[in-house]
Each structure stands twice: as structure tokens, then as C-alpha cells.
mmCIF file of C-alpha atoms in Angstrom:
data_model
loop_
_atom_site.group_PDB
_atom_site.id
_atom_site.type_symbol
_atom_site.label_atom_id
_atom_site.label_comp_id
_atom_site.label_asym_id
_atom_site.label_seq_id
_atom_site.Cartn_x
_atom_site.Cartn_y
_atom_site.Cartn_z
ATOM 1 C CA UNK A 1 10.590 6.628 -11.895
ATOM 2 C CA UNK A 2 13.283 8.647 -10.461
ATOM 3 C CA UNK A 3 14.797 8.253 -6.932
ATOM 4 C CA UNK A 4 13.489 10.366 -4.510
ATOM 5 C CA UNK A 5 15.834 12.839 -3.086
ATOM 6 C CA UNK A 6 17.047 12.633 0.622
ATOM 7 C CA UNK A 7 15.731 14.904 3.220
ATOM 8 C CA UNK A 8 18.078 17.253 5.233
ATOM 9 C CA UNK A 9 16.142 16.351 8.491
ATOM 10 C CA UNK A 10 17.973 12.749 8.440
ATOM 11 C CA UNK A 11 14.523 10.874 7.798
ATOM 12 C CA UNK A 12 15.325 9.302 4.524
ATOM 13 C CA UNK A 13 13.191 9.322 1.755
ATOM 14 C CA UNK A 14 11.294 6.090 -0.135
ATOM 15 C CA UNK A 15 13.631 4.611 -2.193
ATOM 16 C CA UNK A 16 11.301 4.134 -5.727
ATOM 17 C CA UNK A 17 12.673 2.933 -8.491
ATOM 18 C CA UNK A 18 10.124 1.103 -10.934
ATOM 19 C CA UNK A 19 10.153 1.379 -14.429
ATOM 20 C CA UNK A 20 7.076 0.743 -17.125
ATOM 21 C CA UNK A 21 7.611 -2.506 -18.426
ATOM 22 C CA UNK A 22 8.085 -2.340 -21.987
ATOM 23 C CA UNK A 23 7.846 -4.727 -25.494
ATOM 24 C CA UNK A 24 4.344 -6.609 -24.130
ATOM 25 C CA UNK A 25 2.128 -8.646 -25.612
ATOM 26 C CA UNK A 26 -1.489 -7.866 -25.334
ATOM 27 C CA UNK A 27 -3.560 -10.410 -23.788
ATOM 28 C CA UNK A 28 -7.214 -10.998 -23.001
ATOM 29 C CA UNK A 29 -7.832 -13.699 -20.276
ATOM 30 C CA UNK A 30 -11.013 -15.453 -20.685
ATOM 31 C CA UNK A 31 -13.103 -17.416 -18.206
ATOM 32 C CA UNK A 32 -10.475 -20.316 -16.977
ATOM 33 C CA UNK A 33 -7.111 -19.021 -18.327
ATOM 34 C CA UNK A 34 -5.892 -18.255 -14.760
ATOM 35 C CA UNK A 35 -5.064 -21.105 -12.384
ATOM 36 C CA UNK A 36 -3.846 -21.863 -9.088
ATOM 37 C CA UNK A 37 -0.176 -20.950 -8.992
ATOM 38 C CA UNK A 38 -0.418 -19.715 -12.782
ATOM 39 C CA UNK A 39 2.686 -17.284 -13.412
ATOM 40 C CA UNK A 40 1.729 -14.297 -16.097
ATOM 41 C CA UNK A 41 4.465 -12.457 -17.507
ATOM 42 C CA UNK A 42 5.355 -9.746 -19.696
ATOM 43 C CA UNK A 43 1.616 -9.416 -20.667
ATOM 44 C CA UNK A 44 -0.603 -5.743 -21.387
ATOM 45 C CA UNK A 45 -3.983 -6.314 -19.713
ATOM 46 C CA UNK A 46 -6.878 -3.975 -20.689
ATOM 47 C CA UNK A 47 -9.426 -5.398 -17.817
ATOM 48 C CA UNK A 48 -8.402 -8.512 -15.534
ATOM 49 C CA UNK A 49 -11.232 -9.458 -13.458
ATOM 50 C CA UNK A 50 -10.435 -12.144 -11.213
ATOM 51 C CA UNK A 51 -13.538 -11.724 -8.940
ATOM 52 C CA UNK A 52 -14.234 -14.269 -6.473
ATOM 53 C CA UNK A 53 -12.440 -16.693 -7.675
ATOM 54 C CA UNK A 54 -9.545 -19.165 -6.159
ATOM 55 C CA UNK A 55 -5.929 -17.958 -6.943
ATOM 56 C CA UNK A 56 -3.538 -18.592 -4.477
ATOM 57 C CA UNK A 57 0.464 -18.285 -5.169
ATOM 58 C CA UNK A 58 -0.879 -16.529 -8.616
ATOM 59 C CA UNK A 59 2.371 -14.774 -10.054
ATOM 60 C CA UNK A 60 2.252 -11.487 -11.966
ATOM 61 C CA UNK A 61 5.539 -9.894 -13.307
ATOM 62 C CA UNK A 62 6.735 -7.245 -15.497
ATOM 63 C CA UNK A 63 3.398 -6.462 -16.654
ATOM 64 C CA UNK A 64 0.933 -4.044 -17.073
ATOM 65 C CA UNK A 65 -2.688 -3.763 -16.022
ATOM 66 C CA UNK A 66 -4.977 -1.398 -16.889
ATOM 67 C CA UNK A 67 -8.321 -2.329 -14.443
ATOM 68 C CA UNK A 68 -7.713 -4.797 -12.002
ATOM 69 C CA UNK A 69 -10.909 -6.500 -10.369
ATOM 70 C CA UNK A 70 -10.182 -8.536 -7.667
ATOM 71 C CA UNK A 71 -13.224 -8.464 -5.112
ATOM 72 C CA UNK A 72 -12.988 -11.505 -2.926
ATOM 73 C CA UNK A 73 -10.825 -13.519 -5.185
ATOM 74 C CA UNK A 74 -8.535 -15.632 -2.961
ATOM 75 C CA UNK A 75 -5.004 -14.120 -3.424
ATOM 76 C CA UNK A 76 -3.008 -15.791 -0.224
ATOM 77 C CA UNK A 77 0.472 -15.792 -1.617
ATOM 78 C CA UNK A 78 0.245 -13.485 -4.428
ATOM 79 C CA UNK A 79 3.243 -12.460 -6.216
ATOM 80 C CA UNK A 80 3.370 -8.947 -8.116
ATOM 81 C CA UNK A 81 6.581 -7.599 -9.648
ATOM 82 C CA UNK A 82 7.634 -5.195 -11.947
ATOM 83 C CA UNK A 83 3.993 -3.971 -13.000
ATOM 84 C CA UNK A 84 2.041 -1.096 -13.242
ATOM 85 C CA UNK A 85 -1.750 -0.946 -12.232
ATOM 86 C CA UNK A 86 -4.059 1.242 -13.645
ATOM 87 C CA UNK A 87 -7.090 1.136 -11.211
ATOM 88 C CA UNK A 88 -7.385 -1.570 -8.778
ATOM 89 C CA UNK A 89 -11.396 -2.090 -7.394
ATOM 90 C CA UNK A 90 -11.950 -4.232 -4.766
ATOM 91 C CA UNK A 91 -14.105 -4.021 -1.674
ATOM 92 C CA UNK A 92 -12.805 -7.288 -0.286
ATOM 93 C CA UNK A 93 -8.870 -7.827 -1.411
ATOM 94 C CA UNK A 94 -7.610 -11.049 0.316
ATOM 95 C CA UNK A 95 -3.725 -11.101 -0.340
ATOM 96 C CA UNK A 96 -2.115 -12.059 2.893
ATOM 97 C CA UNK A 97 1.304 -13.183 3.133
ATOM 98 C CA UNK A 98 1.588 -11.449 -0.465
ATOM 99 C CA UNK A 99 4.632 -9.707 -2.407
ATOM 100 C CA UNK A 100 5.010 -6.898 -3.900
ATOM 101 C CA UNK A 101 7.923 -5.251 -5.041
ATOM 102 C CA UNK A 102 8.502 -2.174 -7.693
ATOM 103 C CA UNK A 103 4.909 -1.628 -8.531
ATOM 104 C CA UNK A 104 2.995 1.309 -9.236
ATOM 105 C CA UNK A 105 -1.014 1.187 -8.223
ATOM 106 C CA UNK A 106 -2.850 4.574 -10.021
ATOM 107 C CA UNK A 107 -6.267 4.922 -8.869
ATOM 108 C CA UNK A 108 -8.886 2.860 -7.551
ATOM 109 C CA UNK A 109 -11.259 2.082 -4.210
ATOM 110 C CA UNK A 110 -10.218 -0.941 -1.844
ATOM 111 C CA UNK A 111 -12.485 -1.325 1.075
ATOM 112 C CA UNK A 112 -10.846 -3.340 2.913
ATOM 113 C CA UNK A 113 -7.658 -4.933 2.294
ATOM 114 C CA UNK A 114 -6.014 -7.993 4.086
ATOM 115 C CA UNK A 115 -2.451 -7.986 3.900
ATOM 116 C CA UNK A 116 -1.313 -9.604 6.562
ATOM 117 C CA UNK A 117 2.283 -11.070 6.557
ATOM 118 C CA UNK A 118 2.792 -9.115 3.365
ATOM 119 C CA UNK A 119 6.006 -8.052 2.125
ATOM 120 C CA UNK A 120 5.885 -4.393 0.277
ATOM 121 C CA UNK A 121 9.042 -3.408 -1.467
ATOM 122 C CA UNK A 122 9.357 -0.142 -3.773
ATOM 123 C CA UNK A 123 5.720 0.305 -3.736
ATOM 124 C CA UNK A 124 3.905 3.078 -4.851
ATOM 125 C CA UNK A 125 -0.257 3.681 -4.432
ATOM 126 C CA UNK A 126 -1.260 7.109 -6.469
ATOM 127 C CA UNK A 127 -4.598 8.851 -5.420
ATOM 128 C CA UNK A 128 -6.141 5.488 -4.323
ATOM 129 C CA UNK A 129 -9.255 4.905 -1.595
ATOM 130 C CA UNK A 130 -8.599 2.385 1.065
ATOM 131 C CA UNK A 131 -11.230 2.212 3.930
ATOM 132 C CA UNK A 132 -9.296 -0.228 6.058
ATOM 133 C CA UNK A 133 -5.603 -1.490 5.741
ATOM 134 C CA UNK A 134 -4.376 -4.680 7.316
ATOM 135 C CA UNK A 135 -1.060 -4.822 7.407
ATOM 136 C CA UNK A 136 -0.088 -6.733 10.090
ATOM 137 C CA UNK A 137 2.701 -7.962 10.481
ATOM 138 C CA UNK A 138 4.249 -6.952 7.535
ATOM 139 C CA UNK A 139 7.254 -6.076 6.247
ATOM 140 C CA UNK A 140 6.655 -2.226 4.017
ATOM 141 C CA UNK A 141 10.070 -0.531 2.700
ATOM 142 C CA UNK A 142 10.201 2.224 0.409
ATOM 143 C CA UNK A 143 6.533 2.861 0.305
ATOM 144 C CA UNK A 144 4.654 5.559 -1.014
ATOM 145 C CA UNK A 145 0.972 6.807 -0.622
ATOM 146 C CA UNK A 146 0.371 9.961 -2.551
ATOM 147 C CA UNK A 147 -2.597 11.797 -3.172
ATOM 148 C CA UNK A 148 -4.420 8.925 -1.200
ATOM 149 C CA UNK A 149 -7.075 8.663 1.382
ATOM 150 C CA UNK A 150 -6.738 5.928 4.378
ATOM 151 C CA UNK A 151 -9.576 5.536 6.796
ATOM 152 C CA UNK A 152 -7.714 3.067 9.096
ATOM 153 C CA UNK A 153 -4.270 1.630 8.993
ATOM 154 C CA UNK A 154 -3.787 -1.564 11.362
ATOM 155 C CA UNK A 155 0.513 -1.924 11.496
ATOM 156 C CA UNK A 156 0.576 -4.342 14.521
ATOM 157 C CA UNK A 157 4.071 -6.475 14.470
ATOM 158 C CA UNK A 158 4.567 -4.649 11.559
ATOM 159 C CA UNK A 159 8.115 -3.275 10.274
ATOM 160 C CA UNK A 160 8.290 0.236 8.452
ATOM 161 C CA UNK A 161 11.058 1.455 6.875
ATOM 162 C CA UNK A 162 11.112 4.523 4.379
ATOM 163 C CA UNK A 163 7.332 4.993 4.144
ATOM 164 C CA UNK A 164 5.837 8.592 3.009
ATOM 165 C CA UNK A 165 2.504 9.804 2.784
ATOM 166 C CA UNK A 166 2.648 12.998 0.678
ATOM 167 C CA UNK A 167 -0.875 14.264 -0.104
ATOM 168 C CA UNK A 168 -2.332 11.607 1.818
ATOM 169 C CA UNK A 169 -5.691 12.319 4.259
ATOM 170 C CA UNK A 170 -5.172 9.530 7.027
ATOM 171 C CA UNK A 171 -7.590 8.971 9.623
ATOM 172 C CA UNK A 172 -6.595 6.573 11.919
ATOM 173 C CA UNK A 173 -3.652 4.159 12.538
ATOM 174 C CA UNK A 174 -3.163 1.882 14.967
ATOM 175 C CA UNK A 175 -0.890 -0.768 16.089
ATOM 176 C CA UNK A 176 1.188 -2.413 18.801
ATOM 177 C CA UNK A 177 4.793 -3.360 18.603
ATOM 178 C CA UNK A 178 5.797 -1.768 15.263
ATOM 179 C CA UNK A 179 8.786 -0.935 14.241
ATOM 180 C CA UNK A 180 9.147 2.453 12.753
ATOM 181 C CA UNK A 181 12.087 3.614 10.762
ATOM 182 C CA UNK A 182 11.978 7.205 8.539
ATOM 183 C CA UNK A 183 8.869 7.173 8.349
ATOM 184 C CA UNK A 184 7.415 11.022 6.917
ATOM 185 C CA UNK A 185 4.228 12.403 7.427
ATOM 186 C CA UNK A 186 5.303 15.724 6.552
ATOM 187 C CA UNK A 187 2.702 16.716 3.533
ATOM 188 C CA UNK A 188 0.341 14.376 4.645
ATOM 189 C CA UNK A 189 -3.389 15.984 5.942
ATOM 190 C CA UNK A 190 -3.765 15.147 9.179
ATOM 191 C CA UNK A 191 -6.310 17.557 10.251
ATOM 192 C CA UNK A 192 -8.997 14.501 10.643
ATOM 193 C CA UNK A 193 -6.804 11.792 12.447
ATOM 194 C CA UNK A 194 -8.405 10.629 15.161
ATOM 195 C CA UNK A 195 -5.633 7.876 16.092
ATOM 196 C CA UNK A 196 -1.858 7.666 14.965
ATOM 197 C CA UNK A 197 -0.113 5.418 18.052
ATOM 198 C CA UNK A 198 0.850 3.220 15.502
ATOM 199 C CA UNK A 199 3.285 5.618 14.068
ATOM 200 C CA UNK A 200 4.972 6.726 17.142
ATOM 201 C CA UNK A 201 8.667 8.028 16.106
ATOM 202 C CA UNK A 202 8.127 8.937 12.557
ATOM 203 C CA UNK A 203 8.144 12.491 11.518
ATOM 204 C CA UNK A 204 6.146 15.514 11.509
ATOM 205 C CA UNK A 205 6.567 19.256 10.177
ATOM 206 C CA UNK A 206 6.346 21.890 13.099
ATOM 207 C CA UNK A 207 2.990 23.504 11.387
ATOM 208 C CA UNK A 208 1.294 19.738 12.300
ATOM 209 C CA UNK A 209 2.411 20.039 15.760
ATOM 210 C CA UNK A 210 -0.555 22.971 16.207
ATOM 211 C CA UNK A 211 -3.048 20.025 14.296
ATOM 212 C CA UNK A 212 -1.794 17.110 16.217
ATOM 213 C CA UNK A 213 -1.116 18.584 19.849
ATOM 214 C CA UNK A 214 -4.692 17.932 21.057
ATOM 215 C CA UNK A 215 -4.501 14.121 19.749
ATOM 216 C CA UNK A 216 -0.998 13.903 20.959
ATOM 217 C CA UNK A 217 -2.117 14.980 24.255
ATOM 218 C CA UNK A 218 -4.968 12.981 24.768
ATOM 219 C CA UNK A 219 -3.004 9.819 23.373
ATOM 220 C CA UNK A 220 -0.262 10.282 25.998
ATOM 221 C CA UNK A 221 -3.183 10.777 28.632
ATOM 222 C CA UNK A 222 -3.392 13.993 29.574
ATOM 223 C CA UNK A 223 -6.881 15.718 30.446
ATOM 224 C CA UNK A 224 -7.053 19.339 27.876
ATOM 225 C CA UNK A 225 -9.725 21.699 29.671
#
């Protein structure tokens, strides 16, 4: 994917930069063919269901999966690089202190998704459902949500830098001691937020102000009769 142009308003755009791996061999896993610690590489993966089962420090790179199941699985440690996702379902996804950099997620529902002490590098998530986020803690950097719906976003101790939500519906996000660096929500619909002082300092367009001015005031606590 191409760069993403700068913005004349100084708030610097996500930097994305992932492309499709290429020359793959098709592969199948069947019941037992992923371990602990297993490293999978260069593989094309029609359906790789992994639910409930005990991966941690599991290693995917320069792949590309089509449906990803991972509902409960145990993913502590997970390493993802250099892959594209097709849909990724899971009500429960338990990947803290997980990395992932240049990857592509298209599509999919994630309930609630623990990702704690992550690390998110050149990240992309297309038109994707998550009901809560938990990124505490963690370190996001050139980050994209498009076209996506968020219910909650927890960024507590978290660091963001070059983060965009374009086309994205988020509801609430909260957080305490975050660091926030160009972070856009210009293009993002924010006519349903009922929280965003976890995102104090990143930027708005002037139409949200008219949107966000009641939450804004209410958050800094001021009294609107």
C-alpha cells in the first residue's frame, strides 16, 4: 500500500507501508500442526481456526490468511508480520504483550480484545467490529482504523503516535496517562461518543467542534443548561 500523504495542519499522517506477500505455498493446518512457539511462514491459509486452544509466542510472518478464528485461543506473545487477514472472528482474542507490525486486518467482529502491552506497528484494521479494545499500555504507531466501528477503547499508559480513524464510528475511549502524538479524528463519526478523555490533544475538524462541544463541556466540568 502506498504512503499516506502528510496533512497541512502539522498532524502527520499513519505511516502504512505493507505489501501482499507474494510466491506462497498453500497450506491446510490440521488438528495438532500448530504448537507452542511454532513459527509459520510464507504460507496461504484458506481458514485457520485456532479456537481455544494454547499458543503462546506463536509466530506468523509474511503470510496470508483468509478467515482467522481465534476465540479464546491463548495468544500471550503472539508475533504477526508481514500478513494480510481476511476476516478475523473472535469474541474473546487474548494477545497481550503481542506484535504486530505491517499487517492488514479486512473485516471481521472481535468482542473483546486484550492487548495489553502490545506493540502495533504499520497496522491497518478495514471495516472491522470491535466491542471493547484493551490496549493498555501499549505501544500503537502508524495505525489505521477505517471504515470501523469501536464501542470502547481503553489506552491507559498507552503511547500513540500517528493513529487515524477515517470512517470510523467510535463510542467511547478512555484512559489515563497516555501519550498522544498526531493523532486524527478528522473523518471519523463521532456523533455517538459518549467519552473521548483518552484522546485529549489529538485532532479534530472545526465541523466536530458543533458535535463534540456538549461532551467537551461536560468532560471539562462545566454544567450546560
Amino acid at each position: 500500500m502506498a504512503r499516506s500523504s502528510g496533512k497541512s495542519s502539522g498532524t502527520d499522517a499513519p505511516r502504512i507501508t505493507l505489501t501482499e506477500p507474494v510466491d506462497l505455498v498453500d497450506w491446510t493446518p490440521g488438528p495438532g500442526d500448530v504448537l507452542t512457539g511454532d513459527r509459520i511462514d510464507g504460507r496461504r491459509i484458506a481458514t485457520f481456526d485456532v479456537t481455544g486452544e494454547r499458543l503462546p509466542d506463536l509466530e506468523v510472518e509474511e503470510c496470508v490468511i483468509d478467515d482467522l478464528r481465534v476465540d479464546g485461543a491463548d495468544l500471550r506473545g503472539l508475533r504477526v508480520h508481514d500478513t494480510v487477514i481476511g476476516s478475523l472472528d473472535a469474541p474473546v482474542l487474548r494477545a497481550s504483550s503481542s506484535s504486530w507490525r505491517e499487517v492488514r486486518v479486512v473485516g471481521g467482529r472481535v468482542g473483546s480484545a486484550e492487548l495489553f502491552d502490545a506493540g502495533l506497528n504499520g497496522v491497518e484494521f478495514v471495516g472491522m467490529k470491535f466491542g471493547f479494545v484493551n490496549l493498555r499500555g501499549a505501544t500503537v504507531t502508524d495505525v489505521v482504523f477505517r471504515d470501523c466501528i469501536v464501542d470502547e477503547l481503553d489506552i491507559a499508559d498507552a503511547r500513540l503516535l500517528r493513529v487515524a480513524f477515517p470512517g470510523t464510528r467510535i463510542r467511547a475511549v478512555e484512559g489515563s496517562n497516555t501519550r498522544v502524538d498526531h493523532v486524527d479524528l478528522r473523518g471519523a463519526d463521532l456523533d455517538r461518543a459518549e467519552r473521548l478523555e483518552g484522546l485529549r490533544g489529538a485532532t479534530v475538524a472545526a465541523d466536530q467542534l458543533f458535535v463534540l462541544a456538549p461532551l467537551l463541556a461536560v468532560q471539562a466540568g462545566y454544567r450546560v443548561d
